[in-house]
GROMACS .gro file of C-alpha atoms in nm:
model
  359
    1MET     CA    1   0.000   0.000   0.000
    2LYS     CA    2   0.130   0.340  -0.093
    3ARG     CA    3   0.087   0.490   0.253
    4ILE     CA    4   0.275   0.219   0.441
    5LEU     CA    5   0.645   0.213   0.514
    6ALA     CA    6   0.753  -0.115   0.669
    7ILE     CA    7   1.027  -0.057   0.920
    8PHE     CA    8   1.252  -0.334   0.796
    9GLY     CA    9   1.539  -0.267   1.032
   10ILE     CA   10   1.316  -0.293   1.336
   11ILE     CA   11   1.177  -0.623   1.216
   12CYS     CA   12   1.526  -0.765   1.163
   13LEU     CA   13   1.635  -0.658   1.510
   14THR     CA   14   1.323  -0.811   1.657
   15LEU     CA   15   1.381  -1.140   1.478
   16PHE     CA   16   1.746  -1.191   1.553
   17PHE     CA   17   1.788  -1.030   1.895
   18PRO     CA   18   1.577  -1.037   2.211
   19MET     CA   19   1.350  -0.737   2.171
   20GLU     CA   20   1.474  -0.479   2.420
   21GLY     CA   21   1.594  -0.755   2.649
   22VAL     CA   22   1.245  -0.886   2.716
   23SER     CA   23   1.308  -1.258   2.674
   24GLN     CA   24   1.186  -1.318   3.033
   25GLN     CA   25   0.956  -1.016   3.054
   26LYS     CA   26   0.600  -1.037   3.175
   27VAL     CA   27   0.343  -0.767   3.114
   28ARG     CA   28   0.200  -0.725   3.462
   29LYS     CA   29   0.130  -0.353   3.496
   30VAL     CA   30  -0.030  -0.116   3.248
   31VAL     CA   31  -0.094   0.252   3.306
   32ILE     CA   32  -0.402   0.387   3.129
   33ASP     CA   33  -0.395   0.763   3.092
   34ALA     CA   34  -0.718   0.949   3.020
   35GLY     CA   35  -0.608   1.270   2.853
   36HIS     CA   36  -0.682   1.617   2.995
   37GLY     CA   37  -0.936   1.659   3.279
   38GLY     CA   38  -1.057   1.918   3.529
   39LYS     CA   39  -0.980   2.272   3.413
   40ASP     CA   40  -0.833   2.131   3.090
   41PRO     CA   41  -1.118   2.020   2.860
   42GLY     CA   42  -0.891   1.918   2.573
   43ALA     CA   43  -1.057   1.925   2.232
   44VAL     CA   44  -1.413   2.058   2.236
   45GLY     CA   45  -1.679   1.935   1.996
   46LYS     CA   46  -2.028   2.067   1.938
   47TYR     CA   47  -2.175   1.848   2.211
   48SER     CA   48  -1.881   1.702   2.400
   49LYS     CA   49  -1.539   1.751   2.554
   50GLU     CA   50  -1.233   1.537   2.504
   51LYS     CA   51  -1.168   1.502   2.877
   52ASP     CA   52  -1.504   1.327   2.932
   53ILE     CA   53  -1.485   1.089   2.638
   54ALA     CA   54  -1.121   0.999   2.705
   55LEU     CA   55  -1.204   0.916   3.067
   56SER     CA   56  -1.499   0.697   2.973
   57ILE     CA   57  -1.297   0.502   2.715
   58ALA     CA   58  -1.003   0.469   2.956
   59LEU     CA   59  -1.222   0.322   3.230
   60LYS     CA   60  -1.389   0.083   2.988
   61THR     CA   61  -1.050  -0.028   2.854
   62GLY     CA   62  -0.921  -0.091   3.205
   63ASN     CA   63  -1.235  -0.284   3.293
   64TYR     CA   64  -1.190  -0.514   2.992
   65ILE     CA   65  -0.831  -0.584   3.096
   66GLN     CA   66  -0.916  -0.647   3.462
   67LYS     CA   67  -1.207  -0.873   3.374
   68ASN     CA   68  -1.026  -1.086   3.116
   69LEU     CA   69  -0.661  -1.067   3.224
   70PRO     CA   70  -0.663  -1.096   3.605
   71ASP     CA   71  -0.283  -1.123   3.619
   72VAL     CA   72  -0.251  -0.763   3.496
   73GLU     CA   73  -0.266  -0.467   3.733
   74VAL     CA   74  -0.436  -0.164   3.580
   75ILE     CA   75  -0.322   0.175   3.707
   76TYR     CA   76  -0.506   0.493   3.605
   77THR     CA   77  -0.360   0.842   3.595
   78ARG     CA   78  -0.710   0.964   3.676
   79LYS     CA   79  -1.048   0.801   3.740
   80THR     CA   80  -1.249   1.119   3.783
   81ASP     CA   81  -1.272   1.464   3.624
   82VAL     CA   82  -0.955   1.610   3.777
   83PHE     CA   83  -0.659   1.797   3.630
   84VAL     CA   84  -0.339   1.592   3.632
   85GLU     CA   85  -0.017   1.760   3.520
   86LEU     CA   86   0.171   1.592   3.236
   87HIS     CA   87   0.480   1.542   3.450
   88ASN     CA   88   0.268   1.365   3.713
   89ARG     CA   89   0.116   1.135   3.452
   90ALA     CA   90   0.466   1.026   3.356
   91ARG     CA   91   0.566   1.000   3.723
   92ILE     CA   92   0.274   0.768   3.798
   93ALA     CA   93   0.390   0.532   3.524
   94ASN     CA   94   0.756   0.546   3.624
   95ASP     CA   95   0.704   0.518   4.001
   96ASN     CA   96   0.484   0.212   3.953
   97GLU     CA   97   0.743   0.057   3.720
   98ALA     CA   98   0.471  -0.008   3.464
   99ASP     CA   99   0.535  -0.233   3.166
  100LEU     CA  100   0.321  -0.028   2.929
  101PHE     CA  101   0.170   0.320   2.901
  102ILE     CA  102  -0.147   0.388   2.700
  103SER     CA  103  -0.269   0.748   2.670
  104ILE     CA  104  -0.622   0.795   2.535
  105HIS     CA  105  -0.733   1.113   2.358
  106CYS     CA  106  -0.971   1.261   2.100
  107ASN     CA  107  -0.854   1.461   1.802
  108ALA     CA  108  -0.977   1.789   1.654
  109ASN     CA  109  -0.912   2.002   1.349
  110ASN     CA  110  -1.004   2.345   1.215
  111SER     CA  111  -1.175   2.161   0.930
  112SER     CA  112  -1.475   1.936   0.991
  113LYS     CA  113  -1.365   1.697   0.715
  114PRO     CA  114  -1.093   1.484   0.882
  115TYR     CA  115  -1.218   1.174   1.061
  116GLY     CA  116  -1.085   0.843   1.186
  117THR     CA  117  -0.832   0.703   1.431
  118GLU     CA  118  -0.457   0.752   1.469
  119THR     CA  119  -0.200   0.610   1.708
  120TYR     CA  120   0.121   0.792   1.792
  121VAL     CA  121   0.459   0.690   1.927
  122MET     CA  122   0.738   0.916   2.044
  123GLY     CA  123   0.951   1.042   1.757
  124LEU     CA  124   1.023   1.314   1.506
  125HIS     CA  125   0.716   1.452   1.330
  126LYS     CA  126   0.726   1.424   0.950
  127SER     CA  127   0.461   1.683   0.873
  128GLN     CA  128   0.311   2.001   1.009
  129ALA     CA  129  -0.012   1.811   1.075
  130ASN     CA  130   0.170   1.570   1.309
  131LEU     CA  131   0.332   1.861   1.489
  132GLU     CA  132  -0.004   2.033   1.536
  133VAL     CA  133  -0.148   1.722   1.703
  134ALA     CA  134   0.146   1.713   1.945
  135LYS     CA  135   0.103   2.085   2.016
  136LEU     CA  136  -0.266   2.034   2.088
  137GLU     CA  137  -0.202   1.759   2.343
  138ASN     CA  138   0.107   1.921   2.498
  139ALA     CA  139  -0.083   2.248   2.546
  140ALA     CA  140  -0.205   2.111   2.880
  141ILE     CA  141   0.136   2.219   3.013
  142LEU     CA  142   0.034   2.584   2.978
  143LYS     CA  143  -0.240   2.534   3.237
  144GLU     CA  144   0.016   2.444   3.504
  145GLU     CA  145   0.177   2.692   3.740
  146ASP     CA  146   0.551   2.753   3.688
  147TYR     CA  147   0.545   2.524   3.386
  148SER     CA  148   0.863   2.679   3.245
  149ASP     CA  149   1.067   2.559   3.544
  150MET     CA  150   0.896   2.221   3.567
  151TYR     CA  151   0.953   2.143   3.199
  152ASP     CA  152   1.303   2.288   3.165
  153GLY     CA  153   1.184   2.581   2.955
  154PHE     CA  154   0.992   2.365   2.706
  155ASP     CA  155   0.713   2.569   2.546
  156PRO     CA  156   0.454   2.353   2.364
  157SER     CA  157   0.362   2.642   2.134
  158ARG     CA  158   0.714   2.685   1.990
  159ASP     CA  159   0.803   2.475   1.685
  160GLU     CA  160   1.175   2.489   1.758
  161ASP     CA  161   1.133   2.328   2.103
  162TYR     CA  162   1.011   2.008   1.937
  163ILE     CA  163   1.340   1.966   1.752
  164THR     CA  164   1.525   1.925   2.082
  165LEU     CA  165   1.250   1.710   2.229
  166THR     CA  166   1.246   1.463   1.941
  167LEU     CA  167   1.623   1.420   1.937
  168PHE     CA  168   1.555   1.188   2.229
  169GLN     CA  169   1.614   0.831   2.118
  170ASN     CA  170   1.330   0.617   2.250
  171ALA     CA  171   1.476   0.290   2.375
  172HIS     CA  172   1.131   0.132   2.348
  173LEU     CA  173   1.048   0.248   1.997
  174GLU     CA  174   1.011  -0.094   1.836
  175SER     CA  175   0.775  -0.224   2.105
  176SER     CA  176   0.573   0.097   2.090
  177LEU     CA  177   0.544   0.074   1.713
  178ILE     CA  178   0.424  -0.286   1.725
  179LEU     CA  179   0.159  -0.203   1.984
  180ALA     CA  180   0.051   0.105   1.788
  181SER     CA  181   0.016  -0.098   1.470
  182THR     CA  182  -0.187  -0.362   1.653
  183VAL     CA  183  -0.423  -0.097   1.789
  184GLN     CA  184  -0.483   0.042   1.442
  185ASP     CA  185  -0.544  -0.309   1.307
  186GLN     CA  186  -0.810  -0.361   1.572
  187PHE     CA  187  -0.973  -0.024   1.501
  188ARG     CA  188  -0.991  -0.104   1.131
  189GLU     CA  189  -1.077  -0.474   1.133
  190ARG     CA  190  -1.282  -0.520   1.451
  191ALA     CA  191  -1.440  -0.180   1.510
  192GLY     CA  192  -1.477  -0.080   1.143
  193LEU     CA  193  -1.318   0.261   1.202
  194LYS     CA  194  -1.115   0.460   0.952
  195ASP     CA  195  -0.747   0.381   1.000
  196ARG     CA  196  -0.540   0.697   0.957
  197GLY     CA  197  -0.228   0.504   1.050
  198VAL     CA  198   0.063   0.509   1.292
  199TRP     CA  199   0.254   0.834   1.332
  200GLN     CA  200   0.549   0.974   1.524
  201ALA     CA  201   0.550   1.309   1.704
  202GLY     CA  202   0.691   1.480   2.012
  203PHE     CA  203   0.449   1.412   2.296
  204TRP     CA  204   0.598   1.516   2.629
  205VAL     CA  205   0.421   1.244   2.826
  206LEU     CA  206   0.567   0.973   2.598
  207TYR     CA  207   0.908   1.137   2.612
  208LYS     CA  208   0.919   1.108   2.992
  209THR     CA  209   0.780   0.756   3.041
  210ALA     CA  210   1.043   0.485   3.086
  211MET     CA  211   0.855   0.205   2.914
  212PRO     CA  212   0.687   0.133   2.578
  213GLY     CA  213   0.403   0.376   2.526
  214ILE     CA  214   0.146   0.498   2.276
  215LEU     CA  215  -0.096   0.788   2.246
  216VAL     CA  216  -0.427   0.695   2.084
  217GLU     CA  217  -0.642   0.952   1.902
  218THR     CA  218  -0.982   0.782   1.898
  219GLY     CA  219  -1.153   1.017   1.651
  220PHE     CA  220  -1.223   1.381   1.565
  221LEU     CA  221  -1.463   1.580   1.779
  222SER     CA  222  -1.459   1.837   1.499
  223ASN     CA  223  -1.628   1.583   1.269
  224ALA     CA  224  -2.001   1.535   1.329
  225ASN     CA  225  -2.005   1.160   1.261
  226ASP     CA  226  -1.697   1.090   1.470
  227GLU     CA  227  -1.832   1.297   1.759
  228LYS     CA  228  -2.165   1.115   1.749
  229TYR     CA  229  -1.984   0.780   1.757
  230LEU     CA  230  -1.748   0.887   2.036
  231ARG     CA  231  -2.037   1.014   2.250
  232SER     CA  232  -2.229   0.687   2.222
  233ASP     CA  233  -2.188   0.409   2.476
  234ASP     CA  234  -2.157   0.153   2.196
  235GLY     CA  235  -1.889   0.356   2.021
  236GLN     CA  236  -1.687   0.394   2.338
  237SER     CA  237  -1.722   0.022   2.411
  238TYR     CA  238  -1.606  -0.075   2.061
  239ILE     CA  239  -1.302   0.151   2.091
  240ALA     CA  240  -1.217   0.025   2.440
  241SER     CA  241  -1.256  -0.335   2.326
  242ALA     CA  242  -1.025  -0.272   2.031
  243ILE     CA  243  -0.756  -0.126   2.258
  244TYR     CA  244  -0.796  -0.418   2.498
  245ARG     CA  245  -0.762  -0.675   2.218
  246ALA     CA  246  -0.449  -0.501   2.092
  247PHE     CA  247  -0.306  -0.503   2.444
  248LYS     CA  248  -0.383  -0.873   2.478
  249GLU     CA  249  -0.206  -0.950   2.148
  250TYR     CA  250   0.094  -0.742   2.251
  251LYS     CA  251   0.112  -0.916   2.591
  252LEU     CA  252   0.104  -1.256   2.424
  253MET     CA  253   0.387  -1.160   2.192
  254ILE     CA  254   0.607  -1.022   2.470
  255GLU     CA  255   0.555  -1.316   2.705
  256ASP     CA  256   0.585  -1.598   2.452
  257PRO     CA  257   0.920  -1.596   2.264
  258GLY     CA  258   0.771  -1.839   2.013
  259ASN     CA  259   0.511  -1.582   1.911
  260ARG     CA  260   0.745  -1.286   1.907
  261ALA     CA  261   0.915  -1.340   1.572
  262THR     CA  262   0.595  -1.451   1.399
  263MET     CA  263   0.393  -1.157   1.523
  264ALA     CA  264   0.673  -0.916   1.443
  265ILE     CA  265   0.654  -1.024   1.080
  266ASP     CA  266   0.275  -1.013   1.076
  267GLN     CA  267   0.250  -0.672   1.239
  268GLN     CA  268   0.500  -0.488   1.021
  269PRO     CA  269   0.505  -0.174   1.238
  270ILE     CA  270   0.434   0.121   1.015
  271VAL     CA  271   0.470   0.493   1.011
  272LYS     CA  272   0.266   0.710   0.784
  273ASP     CA  273   0.458   0.850   0.493
  274GLU     CA  274   0.488   1.223   0.460
  275ILE     CA  275   0.234   1.395   0.237
  276VAL     CA  276   0.365   1.698   0.050
  277PHE     CA  277   0.226   1.967  -0.178
  278ARG     CA  278   0.408   2.099  -0.485
  279VAL     CA  279   0.321   2.351  -0.755
  280GLN     CA  280   0.314   2.215  -1.109
  281PHE     CA  281   0.397   2.481  -1.365
  282ALA     CA  282   0.495   2.304  -1.688
  283SER     CA  283   0.472   1.975  -1.878
  284SER     CA  284   0.623   1.829  -2.195
  285SER     CA  285   0.624   1.511  -2.399
  286LYS     CA  286   1.005   1.501  -2.383
  287GLU     CA  287   1.217   1.550  -2.073
  288LYS     CA  288   1.379   1.892  -2.041
  289SER     CA  289   1.685   2.000  -1.844
  290LEU     CA  290   1.591   2.150  -1.508
  291ASN     CA  291   1.835   2.433  -1.583
  292LYS     CA  292   1.576   2.559  -1.830
  293PHE     CA  293   1.370   2.686  -1.537
  294LYS     CA  294   1.629   2.911  -1.372
  295GLU     CA  295   1.371   3.161  -1.250
  296ILE     CA  296   1.204   2.898  -1.032
  297ASP     CA  297   1.351   2.740  -0.718
  298ASP     CA  298   1.350   2.374  -0.613
  299VAL     CA  299   1.243   2.232  -0.949
  300ARG     CA  300   1.157   1.862  -0.970
  301VAL     CA  301   1.030   1.644  -1.251
  302TYR     CA  302   0.797   1.345  -1.241
  303ARG     CA  303   0.633   1.138  -1.511
  304HIS     CA  304   0.258   1.096  -1.513
  305ASN     CA  305   0.043   0.941  -1.788
  306GLY     CA  306   0.341   0.941  -2.023
  307THR     CA  307   0.412   1.313  -1.980
  308TYR     CA  308   0.701   1.486  -1.802
  309LYS     CA  309   0.571   1.733  -1.546
  310TYR     CA  310   0.768   1.998  -1.359
  311THR     CA  311   0.703   2.118  -1.005
  312SER     CA  312   0.842   2.359  -0.749
  313GLY     CA  313   0.844   2.325  -0.372
  314ASN     CA  314   0.804   2.035  -0.133
  315LEU     CA  315   0.567   2.166   0.135
  316THR     CA  316   0.371   2.001   0.414
  317SER     CA  317   0.151   2.309   0.455
  318PHE     CA  318  -0.127   2.361   0.200
  319SER     CA  319  -0.145   2.733   0.281
  320GLU     CA  320   0.225   2.768   0.201
  321ALA     CA  321   0.164   2.582  -0.125
  322ILE     CA  322  -0.103   2.840  -0.216
  323LYS     CA  323   0.148   3.119  -0.156
  324LEU     CA  324   0.402   2.947  -0.380
  325GLN     CA  325   0.136   2.890  -0.647
  326ASN     CA  326   0.051   3.261  -0.649
  327LYS     CA  327   0.418   3.353  -0.670
  328ILE     CA  328   0.476   3.128  -0.972
  329ARG     CA  329   0.156   3.245  -1.139
  330GLY     CA  330   0.303   3.594  -1.112
  331LEU     CA  331   0.551   3.485  -1.379
  332LYS     CA  332   0.331   3.542  -1.685
  333LYS     CA  333   0.429   3.229  -1.875
  334TYR     CA  334   0.327   3.012  -1.577
  335SER     CA  335  -0.008   3.177  -1.505
  336ASP     CA  336  -0.187   2.841  -1.507
  337ALA     CA  337   0.035   2.679  -1.239
  338PHE     CA  338  -0.156   2.464  -0.992
  339ILE     CA  339  -0.104   2.258  -0.676
  340VAL     CA  340  -0.044   1.882  -0.684
  341ALA     CA  341   0.000   1.642  -0.391
  342PHE     CA  342   0.223   1.341  -0.332
  343GLU     CA  343   0.236   1.061  -0.079
  344ASN     CA  344   0.551   0.849  -0.077
  345GLU     CA  345   0.638   1.015  -0.411
  346GLU     CA  346   0.314   0.893  -0.567
  347ARG     CA  347   0.070   1.157  -0.686
  348ILE     CA  348  -0.261   1.164  -0.502
  349ASP     CA  349  -0.570   1.384  -0.521
  350VAL     CA  350  -0.519   1.720  -0.351
  351ASP     CA  351  -0.850   1.696  -0.164
  352GLU     CA  352  -0.747   1.354  -0.033
  353ALA     CA  353  -0.412   1.495   0.078
  354ARG     CA  354  -0.583   1.781   0.259
  355GLU     CA  355  -0.820   1.542   0.432
  356LEU     CA  356  -0.538   1.310   0.539
  357THR     CA  357  -0.336   1.600   0.679
  358GLY     CA  358  -0.629   1.782   0.830
  359GLN     CA  359  -0.594   2.089   0.610
   0.00000   0.00000   0.00000
């Protein structure tokens, strides 16, 4: 599939070496983190708040685990509508020496079009859309007193702060990716939800937890259908059941060395490929030298339907692509320049690209 990048190196390491030294590991403690709470509502839909839906799904998920896996201790970062600082969420997981951390959230976007589920692991964002999701969830920091001192000057609103944050090398990345992929499989195959894939971004709470961890975006409160589903008891139960089933599969893989290699191959942990926008300004039946377009920066060529087509830019922001389009149209001979979109270097519909990136 064009959107999937199999992380081959991770699979090889998993096959030939004990994954993160877990040959004798048992999954006995899981921390379930309901995002936001109290004075921090999180994303706000027309009829609901993220903090309420996340808590309900978190409690249902924990109940499934406790009922069906009695050997697992479930620890919650909150069980009521209270505000819990991000650093305390991480501390709860670390102090309890948890084996896994699952943070449950709801997404939102300025557009009402995006819908579906995403699961994140700690890592470097590949697009502005990924960064914006991390900013949205990390913004809870700003509601804390003396947050600058507590978080070593990290400001969740500053793009540049995420560069430093994501330089952190997550020692549990492969385990986190496998769990994230399993969650998305369950959402798609068992719950029938739109799978928007596995992503990486700089979430502070994942950065500070000393165990494999994921952050699950269960749907968009900015989308009417998603919000209706997320507000319903059935919808919340389906989502919680999917997360539980993914946890159960992950636990089986970790605890049974015989399953580990097989499941690692089956899961193929994935990360969504970057979607970019470019401005197409010329085409020809025969390939031309890029030097012919000296007045335009960052020129690329691709072949589509037997024709050579020339583009400028490689942008993750659609609004920036519009600016570039207008600039190129200002050159009279390129007045019909237009925006095109690519995913994994394959051209896709611009509307699809905007929907996938929430723009």
